[in-house]
XYZ file of C-alpha atoms in Angstrom:
646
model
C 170.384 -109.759 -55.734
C 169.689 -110.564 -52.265
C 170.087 -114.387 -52.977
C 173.626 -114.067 -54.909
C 174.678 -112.120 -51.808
C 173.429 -115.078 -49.726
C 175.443 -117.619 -51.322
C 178.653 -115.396 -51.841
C 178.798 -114.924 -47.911
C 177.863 -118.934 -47.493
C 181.128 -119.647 -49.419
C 182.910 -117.033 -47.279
C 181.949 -118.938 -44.179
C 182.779 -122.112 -45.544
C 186.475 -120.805 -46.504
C 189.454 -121.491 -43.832
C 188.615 -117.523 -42.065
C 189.303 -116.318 -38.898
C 186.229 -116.165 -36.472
C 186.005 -113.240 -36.562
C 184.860 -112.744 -40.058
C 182.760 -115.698 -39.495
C 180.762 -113.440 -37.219
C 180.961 -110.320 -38.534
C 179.332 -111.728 -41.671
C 176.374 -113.274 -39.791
C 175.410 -109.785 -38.518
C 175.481 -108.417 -42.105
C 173.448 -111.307 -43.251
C 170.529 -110.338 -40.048
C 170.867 -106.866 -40.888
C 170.010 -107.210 -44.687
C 167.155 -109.750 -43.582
C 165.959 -107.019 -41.535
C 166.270 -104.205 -44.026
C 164.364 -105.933 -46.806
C 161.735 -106.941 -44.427
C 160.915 -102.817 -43.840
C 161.251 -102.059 -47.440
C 158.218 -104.784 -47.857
C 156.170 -103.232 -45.168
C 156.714 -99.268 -46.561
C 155.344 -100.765 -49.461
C 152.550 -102.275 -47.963
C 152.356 -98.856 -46.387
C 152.369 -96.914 -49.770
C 149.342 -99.361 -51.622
C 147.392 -98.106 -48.086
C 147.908 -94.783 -48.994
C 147.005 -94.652 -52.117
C 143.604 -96.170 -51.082
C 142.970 -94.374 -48.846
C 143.417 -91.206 -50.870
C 141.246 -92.643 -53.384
C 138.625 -92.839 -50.828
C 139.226 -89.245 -49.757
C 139.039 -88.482 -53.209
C 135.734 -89.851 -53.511
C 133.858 -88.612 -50.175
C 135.394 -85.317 -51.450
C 133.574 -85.313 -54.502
C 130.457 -86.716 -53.053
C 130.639 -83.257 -50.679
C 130.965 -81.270 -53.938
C 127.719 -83.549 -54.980
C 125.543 -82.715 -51.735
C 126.915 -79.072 -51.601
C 125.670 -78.853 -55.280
C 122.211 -80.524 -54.361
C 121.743 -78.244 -51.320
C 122.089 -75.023 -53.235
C 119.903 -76.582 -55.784
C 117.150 -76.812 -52.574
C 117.615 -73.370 -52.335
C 116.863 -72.458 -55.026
C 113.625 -74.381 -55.141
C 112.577 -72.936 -51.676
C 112.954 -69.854 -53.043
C 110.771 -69.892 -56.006
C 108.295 -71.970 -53.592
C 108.423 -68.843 -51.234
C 107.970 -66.885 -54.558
C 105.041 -68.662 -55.353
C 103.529 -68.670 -51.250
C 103.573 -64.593 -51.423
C 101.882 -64.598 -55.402
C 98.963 -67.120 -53.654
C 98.674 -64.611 -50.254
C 98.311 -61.397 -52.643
C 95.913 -63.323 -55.104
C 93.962 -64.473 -51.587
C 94.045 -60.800 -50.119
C 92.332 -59.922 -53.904
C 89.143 -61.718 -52.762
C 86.075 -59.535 -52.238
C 82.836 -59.540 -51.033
C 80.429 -61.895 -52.615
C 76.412 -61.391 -52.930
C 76.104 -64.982 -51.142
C 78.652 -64.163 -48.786
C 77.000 -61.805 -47.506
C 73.779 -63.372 -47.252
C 76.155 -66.392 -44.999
C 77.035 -63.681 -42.872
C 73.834 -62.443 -41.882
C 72.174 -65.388 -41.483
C 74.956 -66.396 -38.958
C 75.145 -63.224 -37.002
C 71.194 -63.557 -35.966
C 72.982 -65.926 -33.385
C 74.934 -62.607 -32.363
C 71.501 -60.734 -32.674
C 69.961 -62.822 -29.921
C 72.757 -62.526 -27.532
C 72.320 -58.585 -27.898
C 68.780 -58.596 -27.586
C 68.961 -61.025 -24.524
C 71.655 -59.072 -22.518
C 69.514 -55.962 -23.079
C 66.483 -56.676 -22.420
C 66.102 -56.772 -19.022
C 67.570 -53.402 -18.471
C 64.293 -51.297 -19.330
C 61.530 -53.424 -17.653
C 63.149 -53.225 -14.103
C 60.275 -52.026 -12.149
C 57.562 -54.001 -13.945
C 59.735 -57.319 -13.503
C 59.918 -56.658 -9.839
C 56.446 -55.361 -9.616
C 55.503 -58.921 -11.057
C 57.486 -60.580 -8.530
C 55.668 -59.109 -5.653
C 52.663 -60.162 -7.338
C 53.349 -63.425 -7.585
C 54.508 -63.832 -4.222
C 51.760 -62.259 -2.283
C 49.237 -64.376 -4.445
C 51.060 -67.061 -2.900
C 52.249 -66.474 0.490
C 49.780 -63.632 1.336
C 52.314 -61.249 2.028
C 54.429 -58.655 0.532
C 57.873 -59.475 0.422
C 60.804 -56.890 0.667
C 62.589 -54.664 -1.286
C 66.094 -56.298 -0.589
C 64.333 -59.804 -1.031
C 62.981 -58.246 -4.551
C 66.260 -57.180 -6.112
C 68.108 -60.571 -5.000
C 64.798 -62.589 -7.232
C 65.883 -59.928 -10.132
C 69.665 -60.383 -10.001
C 69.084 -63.866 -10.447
C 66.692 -63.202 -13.275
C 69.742 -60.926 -14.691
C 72.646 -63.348 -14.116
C 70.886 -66.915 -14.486
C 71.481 -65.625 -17.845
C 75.198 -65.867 -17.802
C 74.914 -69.366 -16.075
C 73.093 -70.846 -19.411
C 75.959 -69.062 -21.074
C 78.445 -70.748 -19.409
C 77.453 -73.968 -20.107
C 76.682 -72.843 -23.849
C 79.800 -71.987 -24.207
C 81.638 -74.281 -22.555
C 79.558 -77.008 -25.051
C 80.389 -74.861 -28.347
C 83.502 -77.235 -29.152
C 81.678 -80.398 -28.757
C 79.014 -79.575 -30.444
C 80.586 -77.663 -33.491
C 83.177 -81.055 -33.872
C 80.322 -82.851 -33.722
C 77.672 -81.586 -36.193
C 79.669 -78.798 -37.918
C 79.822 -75.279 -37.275
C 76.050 -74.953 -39.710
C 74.917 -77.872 -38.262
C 75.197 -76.587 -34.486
C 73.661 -73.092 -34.851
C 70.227 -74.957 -36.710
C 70.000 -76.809 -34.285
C 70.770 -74.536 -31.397
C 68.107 -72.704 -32.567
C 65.480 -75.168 -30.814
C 66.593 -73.894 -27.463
C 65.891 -70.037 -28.356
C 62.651 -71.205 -29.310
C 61.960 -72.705 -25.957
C 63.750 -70.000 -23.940
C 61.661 -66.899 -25.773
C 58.601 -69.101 -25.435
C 59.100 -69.946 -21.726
C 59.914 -65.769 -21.161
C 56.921 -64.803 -22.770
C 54.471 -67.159 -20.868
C 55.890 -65.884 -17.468
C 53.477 -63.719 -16.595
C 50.458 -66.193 -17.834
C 51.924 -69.057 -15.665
C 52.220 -66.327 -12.637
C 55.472 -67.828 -12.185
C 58.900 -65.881 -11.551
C 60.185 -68.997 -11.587
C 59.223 -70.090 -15.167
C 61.147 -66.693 -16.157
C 64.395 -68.194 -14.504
C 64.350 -71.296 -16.543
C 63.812 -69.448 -19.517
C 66.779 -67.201 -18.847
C 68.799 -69.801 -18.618
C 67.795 -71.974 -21.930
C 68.010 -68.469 -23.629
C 71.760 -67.987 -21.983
C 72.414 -71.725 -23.194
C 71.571 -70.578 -26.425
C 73.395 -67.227 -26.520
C 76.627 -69.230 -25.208
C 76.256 -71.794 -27.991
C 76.077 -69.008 -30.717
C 78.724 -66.694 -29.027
C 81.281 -70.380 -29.438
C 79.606 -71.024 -33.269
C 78.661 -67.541 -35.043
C 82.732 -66.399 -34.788
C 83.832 -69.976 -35.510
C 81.549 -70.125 -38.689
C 82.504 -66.388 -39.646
C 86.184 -66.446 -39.143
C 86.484 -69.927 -41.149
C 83.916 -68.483 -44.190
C 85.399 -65.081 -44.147
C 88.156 -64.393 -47.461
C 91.382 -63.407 -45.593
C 91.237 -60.208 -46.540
C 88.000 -59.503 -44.869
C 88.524 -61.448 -41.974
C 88.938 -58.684 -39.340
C 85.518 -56.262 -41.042
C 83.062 -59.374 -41.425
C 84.550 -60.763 -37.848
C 83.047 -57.194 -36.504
C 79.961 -57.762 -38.077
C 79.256 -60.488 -34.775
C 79.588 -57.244 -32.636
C 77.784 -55.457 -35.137
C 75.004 -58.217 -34.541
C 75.508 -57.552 -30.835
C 74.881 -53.965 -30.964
C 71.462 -54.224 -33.342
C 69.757 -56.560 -30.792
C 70.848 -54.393 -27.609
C 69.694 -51.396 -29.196
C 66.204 -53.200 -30.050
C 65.704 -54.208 -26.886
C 66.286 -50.600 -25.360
C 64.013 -49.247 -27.809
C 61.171 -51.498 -27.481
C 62.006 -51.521 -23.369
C 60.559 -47.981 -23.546
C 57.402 -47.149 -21.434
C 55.372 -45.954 -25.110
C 56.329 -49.499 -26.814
C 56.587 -52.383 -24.317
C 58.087 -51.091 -21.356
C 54.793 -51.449 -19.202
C 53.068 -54.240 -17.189
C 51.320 -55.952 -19.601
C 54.162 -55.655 -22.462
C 57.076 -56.584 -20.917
C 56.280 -60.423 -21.176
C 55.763 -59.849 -24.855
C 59.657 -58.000 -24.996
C 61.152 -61.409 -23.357
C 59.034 -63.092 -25.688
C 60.575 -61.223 -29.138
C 63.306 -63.189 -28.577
C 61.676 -66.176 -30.644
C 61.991 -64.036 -34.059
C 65.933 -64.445 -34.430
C 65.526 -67.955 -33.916
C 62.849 -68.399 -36.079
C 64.399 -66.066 -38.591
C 68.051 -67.964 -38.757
C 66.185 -71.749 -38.742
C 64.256 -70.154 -42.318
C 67.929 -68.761 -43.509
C 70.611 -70.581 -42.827
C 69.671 -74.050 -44.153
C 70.616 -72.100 -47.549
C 74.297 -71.408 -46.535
C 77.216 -73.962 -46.706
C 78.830 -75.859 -44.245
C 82.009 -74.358 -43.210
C 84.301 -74.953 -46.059
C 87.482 -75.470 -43.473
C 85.619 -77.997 -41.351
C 84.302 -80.123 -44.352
C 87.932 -80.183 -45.621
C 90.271 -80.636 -42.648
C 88.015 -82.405 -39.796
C 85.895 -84.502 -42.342
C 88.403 -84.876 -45.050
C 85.422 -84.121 -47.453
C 87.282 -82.377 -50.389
C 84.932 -81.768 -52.994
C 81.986 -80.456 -50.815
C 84.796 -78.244 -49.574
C 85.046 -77.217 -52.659
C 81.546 -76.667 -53.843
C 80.883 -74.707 -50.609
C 84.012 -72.518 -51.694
C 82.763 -72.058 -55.143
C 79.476 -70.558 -53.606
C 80.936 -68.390 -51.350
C 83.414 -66.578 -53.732
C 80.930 -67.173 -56.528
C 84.078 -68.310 -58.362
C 85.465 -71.836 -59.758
C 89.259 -70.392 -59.020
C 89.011 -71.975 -55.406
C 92.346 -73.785 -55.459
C 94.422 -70.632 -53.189
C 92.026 -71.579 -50.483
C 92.177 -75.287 -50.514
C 96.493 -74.793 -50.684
C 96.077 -72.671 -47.715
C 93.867 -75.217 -45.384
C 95.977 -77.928 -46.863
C 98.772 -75.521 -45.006
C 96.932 -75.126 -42.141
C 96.456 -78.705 -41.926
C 99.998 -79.857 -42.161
C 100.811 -77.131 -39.610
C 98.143 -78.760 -36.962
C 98.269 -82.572 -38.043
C 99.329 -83.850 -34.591
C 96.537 -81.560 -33.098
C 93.568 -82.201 -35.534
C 91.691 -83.965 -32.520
C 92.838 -81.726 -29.642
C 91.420 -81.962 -26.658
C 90.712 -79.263 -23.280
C 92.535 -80.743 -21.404
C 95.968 -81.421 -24.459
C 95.235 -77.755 -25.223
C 96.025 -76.579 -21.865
C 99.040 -78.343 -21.496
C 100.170 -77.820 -24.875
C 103.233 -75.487 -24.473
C 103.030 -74.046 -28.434
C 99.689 -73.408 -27.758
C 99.269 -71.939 -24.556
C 100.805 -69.051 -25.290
C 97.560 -68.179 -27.513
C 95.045 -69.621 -25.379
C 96.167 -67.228 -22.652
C 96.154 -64.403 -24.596
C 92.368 -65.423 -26.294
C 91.222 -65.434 -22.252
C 92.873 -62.274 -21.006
C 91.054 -60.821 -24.208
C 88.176 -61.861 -22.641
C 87.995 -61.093 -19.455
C 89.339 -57.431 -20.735
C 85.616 -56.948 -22.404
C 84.228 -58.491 -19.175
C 85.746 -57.089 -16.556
C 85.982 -53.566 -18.892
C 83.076 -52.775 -16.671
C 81.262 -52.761 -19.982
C 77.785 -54.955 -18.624
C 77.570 -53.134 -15.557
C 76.219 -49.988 -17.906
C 74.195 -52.642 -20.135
C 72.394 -54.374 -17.074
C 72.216 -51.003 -15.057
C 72.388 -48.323 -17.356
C 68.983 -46.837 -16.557
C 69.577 -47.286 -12.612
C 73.520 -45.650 -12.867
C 71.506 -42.818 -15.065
C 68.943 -42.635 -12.922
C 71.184 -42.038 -9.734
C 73.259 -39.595 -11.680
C 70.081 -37.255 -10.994
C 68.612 -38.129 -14.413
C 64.372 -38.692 -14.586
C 63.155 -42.119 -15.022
C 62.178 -41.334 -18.970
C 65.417 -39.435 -19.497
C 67.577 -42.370 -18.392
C 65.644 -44.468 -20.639
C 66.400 -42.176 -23.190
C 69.654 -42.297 -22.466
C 70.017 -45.671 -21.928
C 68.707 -46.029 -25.954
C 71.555 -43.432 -26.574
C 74.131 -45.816 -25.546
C 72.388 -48.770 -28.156
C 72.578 -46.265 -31.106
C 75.987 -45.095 -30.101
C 77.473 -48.780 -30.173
C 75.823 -49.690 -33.489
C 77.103 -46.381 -34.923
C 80.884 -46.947 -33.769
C 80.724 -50.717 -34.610
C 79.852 -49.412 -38.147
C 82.856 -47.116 -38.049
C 85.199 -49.503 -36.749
C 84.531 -52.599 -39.586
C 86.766 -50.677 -42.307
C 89.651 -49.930 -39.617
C 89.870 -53.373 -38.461
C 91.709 -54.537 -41.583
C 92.950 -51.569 -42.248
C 94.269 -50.210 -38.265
C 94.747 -53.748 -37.362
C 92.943 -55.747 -34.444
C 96.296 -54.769 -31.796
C 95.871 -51.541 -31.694
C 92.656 -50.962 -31.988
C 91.965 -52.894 -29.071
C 94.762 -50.585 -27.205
C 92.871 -47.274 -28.010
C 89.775 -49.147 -26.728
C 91.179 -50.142 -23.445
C 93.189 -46.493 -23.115
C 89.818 -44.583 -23.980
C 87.782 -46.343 -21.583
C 89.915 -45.900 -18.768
C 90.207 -42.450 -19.333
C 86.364 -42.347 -18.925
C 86.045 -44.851 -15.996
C 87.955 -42.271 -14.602
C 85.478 -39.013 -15.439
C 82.755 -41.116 -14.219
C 83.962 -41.894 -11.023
C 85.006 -38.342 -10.707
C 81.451 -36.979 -11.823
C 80.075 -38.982 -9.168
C 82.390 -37.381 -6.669
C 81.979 -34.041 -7.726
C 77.553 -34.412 -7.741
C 77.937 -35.656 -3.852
C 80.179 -33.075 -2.697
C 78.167 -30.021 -4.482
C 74.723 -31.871 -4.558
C 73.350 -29.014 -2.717
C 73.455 -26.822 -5.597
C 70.803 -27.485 -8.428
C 72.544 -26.366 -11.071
C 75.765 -28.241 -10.144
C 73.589 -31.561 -10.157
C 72.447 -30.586 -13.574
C 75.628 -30.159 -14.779
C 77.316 -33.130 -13.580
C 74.454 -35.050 -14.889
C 75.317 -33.813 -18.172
C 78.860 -34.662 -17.745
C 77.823 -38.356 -16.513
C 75.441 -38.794 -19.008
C 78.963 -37.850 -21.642
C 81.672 -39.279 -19.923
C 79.515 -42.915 -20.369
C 78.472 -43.062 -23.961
C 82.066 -42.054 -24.678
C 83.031 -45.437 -22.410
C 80.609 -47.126 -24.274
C 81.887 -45.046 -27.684
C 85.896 -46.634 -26.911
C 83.932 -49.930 -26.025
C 82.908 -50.617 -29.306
C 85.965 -49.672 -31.324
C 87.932 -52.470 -29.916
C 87.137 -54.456 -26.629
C 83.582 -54.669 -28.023
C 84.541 -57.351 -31.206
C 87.841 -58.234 -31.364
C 88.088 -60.028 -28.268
C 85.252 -62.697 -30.324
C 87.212 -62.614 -33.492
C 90.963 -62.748 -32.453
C 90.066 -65.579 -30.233
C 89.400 -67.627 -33.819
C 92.000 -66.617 -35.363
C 95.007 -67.130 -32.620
C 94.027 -71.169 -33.604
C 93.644 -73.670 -36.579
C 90.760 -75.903 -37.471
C 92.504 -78.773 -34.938
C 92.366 -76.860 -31.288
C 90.248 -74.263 -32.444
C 86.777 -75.365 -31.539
C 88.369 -76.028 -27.573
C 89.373 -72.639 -27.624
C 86.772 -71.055 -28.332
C 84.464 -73.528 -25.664
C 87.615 -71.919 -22.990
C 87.081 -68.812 -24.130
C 83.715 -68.209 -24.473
C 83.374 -69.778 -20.968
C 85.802 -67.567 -19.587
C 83.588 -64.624 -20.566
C 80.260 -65.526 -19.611
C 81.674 -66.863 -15.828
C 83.640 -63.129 -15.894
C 79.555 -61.533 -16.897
C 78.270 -63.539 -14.487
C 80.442 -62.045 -12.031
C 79.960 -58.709 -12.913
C 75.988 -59.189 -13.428
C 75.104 -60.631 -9.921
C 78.474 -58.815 -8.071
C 77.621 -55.045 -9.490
C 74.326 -53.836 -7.173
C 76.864 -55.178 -4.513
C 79.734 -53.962 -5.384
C 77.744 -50.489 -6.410
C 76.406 -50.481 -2.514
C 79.456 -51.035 -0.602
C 81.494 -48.703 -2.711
C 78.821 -45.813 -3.626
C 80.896 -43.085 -6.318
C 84.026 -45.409 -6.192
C 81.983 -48.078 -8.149
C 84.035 -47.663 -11.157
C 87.603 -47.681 -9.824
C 87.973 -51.741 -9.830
C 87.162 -51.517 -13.620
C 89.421 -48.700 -14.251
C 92.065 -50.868 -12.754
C 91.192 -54.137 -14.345
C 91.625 -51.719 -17.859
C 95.095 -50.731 -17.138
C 96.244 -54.244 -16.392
C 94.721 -55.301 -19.800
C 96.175 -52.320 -21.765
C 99.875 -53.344 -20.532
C 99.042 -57.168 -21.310
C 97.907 -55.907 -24.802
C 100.834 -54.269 -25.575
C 103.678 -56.647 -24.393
C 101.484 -60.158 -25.440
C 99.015 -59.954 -28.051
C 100.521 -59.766 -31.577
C 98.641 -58.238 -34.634
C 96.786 -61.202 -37.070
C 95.971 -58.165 -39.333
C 95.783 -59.888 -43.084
C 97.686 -63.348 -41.753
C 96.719 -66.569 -42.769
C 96.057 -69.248 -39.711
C 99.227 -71.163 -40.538
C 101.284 -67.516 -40.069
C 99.790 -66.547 -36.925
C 100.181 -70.311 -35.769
C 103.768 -69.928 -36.941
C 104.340 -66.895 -34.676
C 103.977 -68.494 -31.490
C 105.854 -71.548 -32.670
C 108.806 -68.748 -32.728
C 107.980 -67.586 -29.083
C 105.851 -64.380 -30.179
C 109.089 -62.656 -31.405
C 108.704 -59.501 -33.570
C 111.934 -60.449 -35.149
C 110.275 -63.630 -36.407
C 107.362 -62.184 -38.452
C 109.483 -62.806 -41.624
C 110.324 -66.740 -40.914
C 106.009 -66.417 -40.474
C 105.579 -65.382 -43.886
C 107.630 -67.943 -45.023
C 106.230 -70.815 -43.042
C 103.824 -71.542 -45.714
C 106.409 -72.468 -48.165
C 108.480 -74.260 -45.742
C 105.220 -76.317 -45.393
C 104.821 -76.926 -48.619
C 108.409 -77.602 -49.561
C 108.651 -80.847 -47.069
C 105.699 -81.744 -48.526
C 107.109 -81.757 -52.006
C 110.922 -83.353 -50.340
C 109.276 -85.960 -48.668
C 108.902 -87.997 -51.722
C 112.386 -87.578 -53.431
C 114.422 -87.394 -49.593
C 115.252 -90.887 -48.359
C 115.308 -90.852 -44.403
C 119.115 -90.935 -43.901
C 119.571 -87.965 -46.018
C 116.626 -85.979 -44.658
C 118.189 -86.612 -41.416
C 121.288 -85.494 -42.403
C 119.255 -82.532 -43.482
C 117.739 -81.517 -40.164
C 120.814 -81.885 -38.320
C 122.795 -79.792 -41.058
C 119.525 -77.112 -40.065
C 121.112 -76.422 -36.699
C 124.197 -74.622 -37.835
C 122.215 -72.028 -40.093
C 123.322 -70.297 -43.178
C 122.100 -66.765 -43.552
C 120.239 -67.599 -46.619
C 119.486 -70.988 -44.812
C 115.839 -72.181 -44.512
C 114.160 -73.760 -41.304
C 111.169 -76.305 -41.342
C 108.778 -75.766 -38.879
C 108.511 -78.007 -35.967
C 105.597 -80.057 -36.362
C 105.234 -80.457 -39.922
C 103.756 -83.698 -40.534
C 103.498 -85.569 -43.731
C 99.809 -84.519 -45.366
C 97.198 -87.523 -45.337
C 95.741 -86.523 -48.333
C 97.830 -85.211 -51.756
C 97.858 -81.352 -51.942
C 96.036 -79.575 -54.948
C 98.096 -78.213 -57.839
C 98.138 -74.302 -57.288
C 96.413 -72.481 -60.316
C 99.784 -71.274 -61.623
C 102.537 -73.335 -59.918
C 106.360 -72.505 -59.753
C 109.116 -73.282 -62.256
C 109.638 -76.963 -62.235
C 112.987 -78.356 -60.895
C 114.391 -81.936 -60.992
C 113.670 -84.053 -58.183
C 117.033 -84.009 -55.436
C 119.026 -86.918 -55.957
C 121.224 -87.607 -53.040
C 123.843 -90.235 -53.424
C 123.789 -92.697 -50.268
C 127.776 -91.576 -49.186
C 126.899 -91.426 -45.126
C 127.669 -88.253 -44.919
């Protein structure tokens, strides 16, 4: 059409017209050039259009596609969450087992030691420092003094804490490197050389000898108060955790309460049997070297630091006296995905660690509160503080014994309430009850000075003394006693946990130390106020126990490890529960997710749905495959994610 009207207007021109038409056709002619050129182009325009709706079209659809895949993630988190809660409740199910419990004792003669150690030199006092003036007239030909005297015994008393120290401080080096079994066999060498050392004292006519042996004993005692909880915590069925975790306290309590009862002037408490007391100390070391070669290695430490599966395994199968083993191998595997960038933590990386410094803190304030409780002052000095009260030198004794049958009795009570009360707040009535009492013996002391002049005021305020202490030492052992050992364990996983515990344990024998060579000082300068620094130091720990620490009552390590990765929060203690199957689920997505999309994923995470689910910072991709469970969730279809960009 265009082309007739191109020649009809060419013949017009060529016609004898005016000029005017001439031009006035040449401008139609450019116009319809013009016009025909946009009607090309809005076509051009149109074909674009229609591609690019075809395009929208098909992102659209891959939306509906990823939308469709998403919910279908959902769905398989949930049945994995499902299945995480049916594997807790089958672990919680787990009793006590016959060879369990042999495991358990043979560990806690470790615990036994360190009781019998810290009491022992409470009886035999005088005879000690009788020995010491002795020696050193023998040598010098002259008596030395009384001040002189006390300053050789407070270093026979807190040498102790200085081998403890450096125990403790060695437990994580030496539990990485020959196993949590491994370390306490052979840690057992030292009590044999410490107890022998003790014992000869007297022989060799050497106070000095007894020094040496305190320390190598306090070595020992720090080594086994780093390995017996380790060992205990990482044997123990979840469920049982908190009671067998008591039974190190429990330990504890036996061996102080031996030691005051053989201390006694009828047994061993004399001139010539006091050597023999320091000397006992060789039986627990003796006894656990002819046990514990019996007991596994720690099933936790064969699986995740050695990557030894099936002795895990057969060590499981002993201690539950079960094949069904495979709830405890998913929940290391857990724990080991949770701590794979820490599995070779160091002191110094766990101290600058800002997920896990949270914990560490709160495993040394629970330290220093049994510490600095005021709690060793009556173990060292219980006899001397009963003795000043107005008591007789036999009745303190007696007395002193009192306090060693009163802590194994409450320990007893307080194993069934730590899983059942909870480790929180039973270490909160601990800390309130013994301040209370700090307080009535400071004020029994006041009252006995200001009405000493009247006999049967002294009696009485003995009495009340006497009271107001066993019931410190009664709120002593219900919490500050053995949780501070246990919780310590279980604040960390199998990666920083042996470091911990070496910061920990140090923390509390440098914080007895303290106390053991600070307390005739401290007791001197200020007389019936003694008490009042403790009764401070408790009140400072009861507010940090209530604000800080949370309860680990019946959680698994990966929970309580997920609680601080959420800042501590209360309001988190559900995403806890469900960290477990968030671990578990990127371990199952990591095979079917290609990067880009998993990606995608995480970013998509940061705008959360309210049925939305979060994976745990930190989650690393397992090294090793993770067992089947026993009875595994409904099987879905691997996610298929088309590669759209989106």
């Amino acid at each position: 059409m265009s082309m007739n009207l191109s020649a009809k207007l060419d013949e017009l021109q060529r016609g004898d017209r005016q000029l005017e038409t001439t031009v006035a056709l040449c401008e139609i002619r450019t116009q319809l050039q013009e016009l025909t050129k946009s009607v090309e182009s809005c076509q051009s325009e149109v074909s674009e259009v229609k591609r690019d709706m075809v395009t929208i079209k098909q992102e659209l659809d891959t939306v509906q596609q990823v939308k469709e895949e998403i919910e279908e993630l959902r769905e398989y988190v949930n049945r994995l969450e499902e299945h995480s809660h049916r594997r807790k409740l089958r672990l919680l199910e787990q009793g006590l087992t016959l060879f369990l419990s042999y495991a358990i004792l043979a560990a806690v003669l470790g615990m036994l030691q360190f009781g019998y150690n810290t009491g022992v030199i409470n009886a035999p006092e005088v005879n000690i420092e009788n020995f010491m003036k002795d020696v050193y007239k023998d040598r010098y030909g002259e008596d030395i003094s009384d001040d002189s005297v006390k300053t050789l015994y407070s270093v026979a008393v807190s040498i102790f804490a200085i081998g403890g120290m450096v125990g403790g401080f060695s437990g994580g080096i030496i539990a990485n490197r020959f196993g949590r079994k491994g370390g306490l066999l052979l840690n057992n060498v030292l009590g044999i050389v410490g107890a022998c050392l003790m014992g000869f004292t007297k022989l060799a006519k050497s106070y000095e000898m007894l020094f040496f042996g305190r320390f190598i004993i306090g070595v020992n005692c720090g080594l086994n108060t780093s390995l017996v909880p380790m060992y205990i915590s990482e044997i123990a069925p979840l469920n049982l955790r908190g009671g067998l975790g008591t039974v190190n306290q429990l330990a504890v309590t036996v061996g102080l309460l031996v030691s005051q009862v053989l201390g006694i002037e009828q047994i061993l408490g004399t001139n010539e049997g006091w050597p023999v007391l320091l000397g006992l100390a060789i039986c627990p070391a003796i006894l656990q070297l002819l046990l514990l070669p019996v007991c596994p290695e720690s099933p936790r430490y064969l699986l995740i630091t050695k990557q030894w599966e099936e002795e895990a395994r057969k060590a499981l199968r002993r201690l539950r006296a079960s094949n069904q083993v495979e709830e405890d191998i998913e929940e290391m595997r857990a724990e080991e995905r949770a701590q794979q960038a820490e599995s070779t933590i160091s002191m110094t990386e766990l101290i600058c660690s800002p997920t896990l410094r949270a914990p560490l803190v709160i495993g040394v304030v629970m330290q220093l509160s049994q510490q600095l409780s005021g709690i060793n002052a009556v173990f060292y000095y219980s006899t001397n503080l009963f003795t000043s009260s107005g008591l007789t030198d036999e009745s303190a004794k007696f007395a002193t014994i009192g306090i060693g049958a009163i802590m194994v009795c409450m320990t007893l009570v307080s194993i069934p309430l730590m899983d059942k009360t909870g480790r929180r707040t039973l270490h909160l009535y601990g800390l309130g009850g013994m301040f209370i009492f700090s307080i009535f013996i400071t004020i029994s002391f006041l009252i006995k000075e200001f009405f000493g002049y009247v006999q049967e005021m002294i009696d009485w305020m003995s009495y009340i003394s006497v009271v107001s202490t066993l019931c410190f030492v009664v709120f002593f052992a219900v919490g500050p006693g053995s949780i501070p050992w246990m919780i310590t364990a279980e604040l960390f996983s199998q990666g920083p946990r042996p470091a911990a515990m070496s910061i920990a344990v140090l923390v509390n024998w440098m914080a007895n130390f303290l106390v053991g060579i600070g307390f005739p000082s401290m007791k001197s300068s200020l007389e019936n106020y003694t008490f009042l620094p403790f009764s401070a130091f408790l009140a400072i720990f009861w507010i940090f126990t209530y604000k800080k620490v949370p309860e680990t009552k019946n959680k698994t390590f990966e929970e309580i490890l997920a609680l601080f990765r959420h800042g501590n929060d209360r309001s988190s203690l559900r995403d806890s529960r469900l960290y477990g199957s968030m671990l578990n689920c990127v371990n199952a997505l990591e095979g079917h997710i290609p990067p880009a999309e998993s990606a995608a994923l995480m970013v998509a995470e940061e705008k959360p749905h309210p049925d939305s689910f979060v994976f745990a910072a930190g989650s690393e991709r397992s090294s090793v495959a993770p067992a089947q469970p026993e009875r595994p969730p409904p099987p879905l279809p691997p996610p298929r994610f088309p590669n759209s960009g989106v």
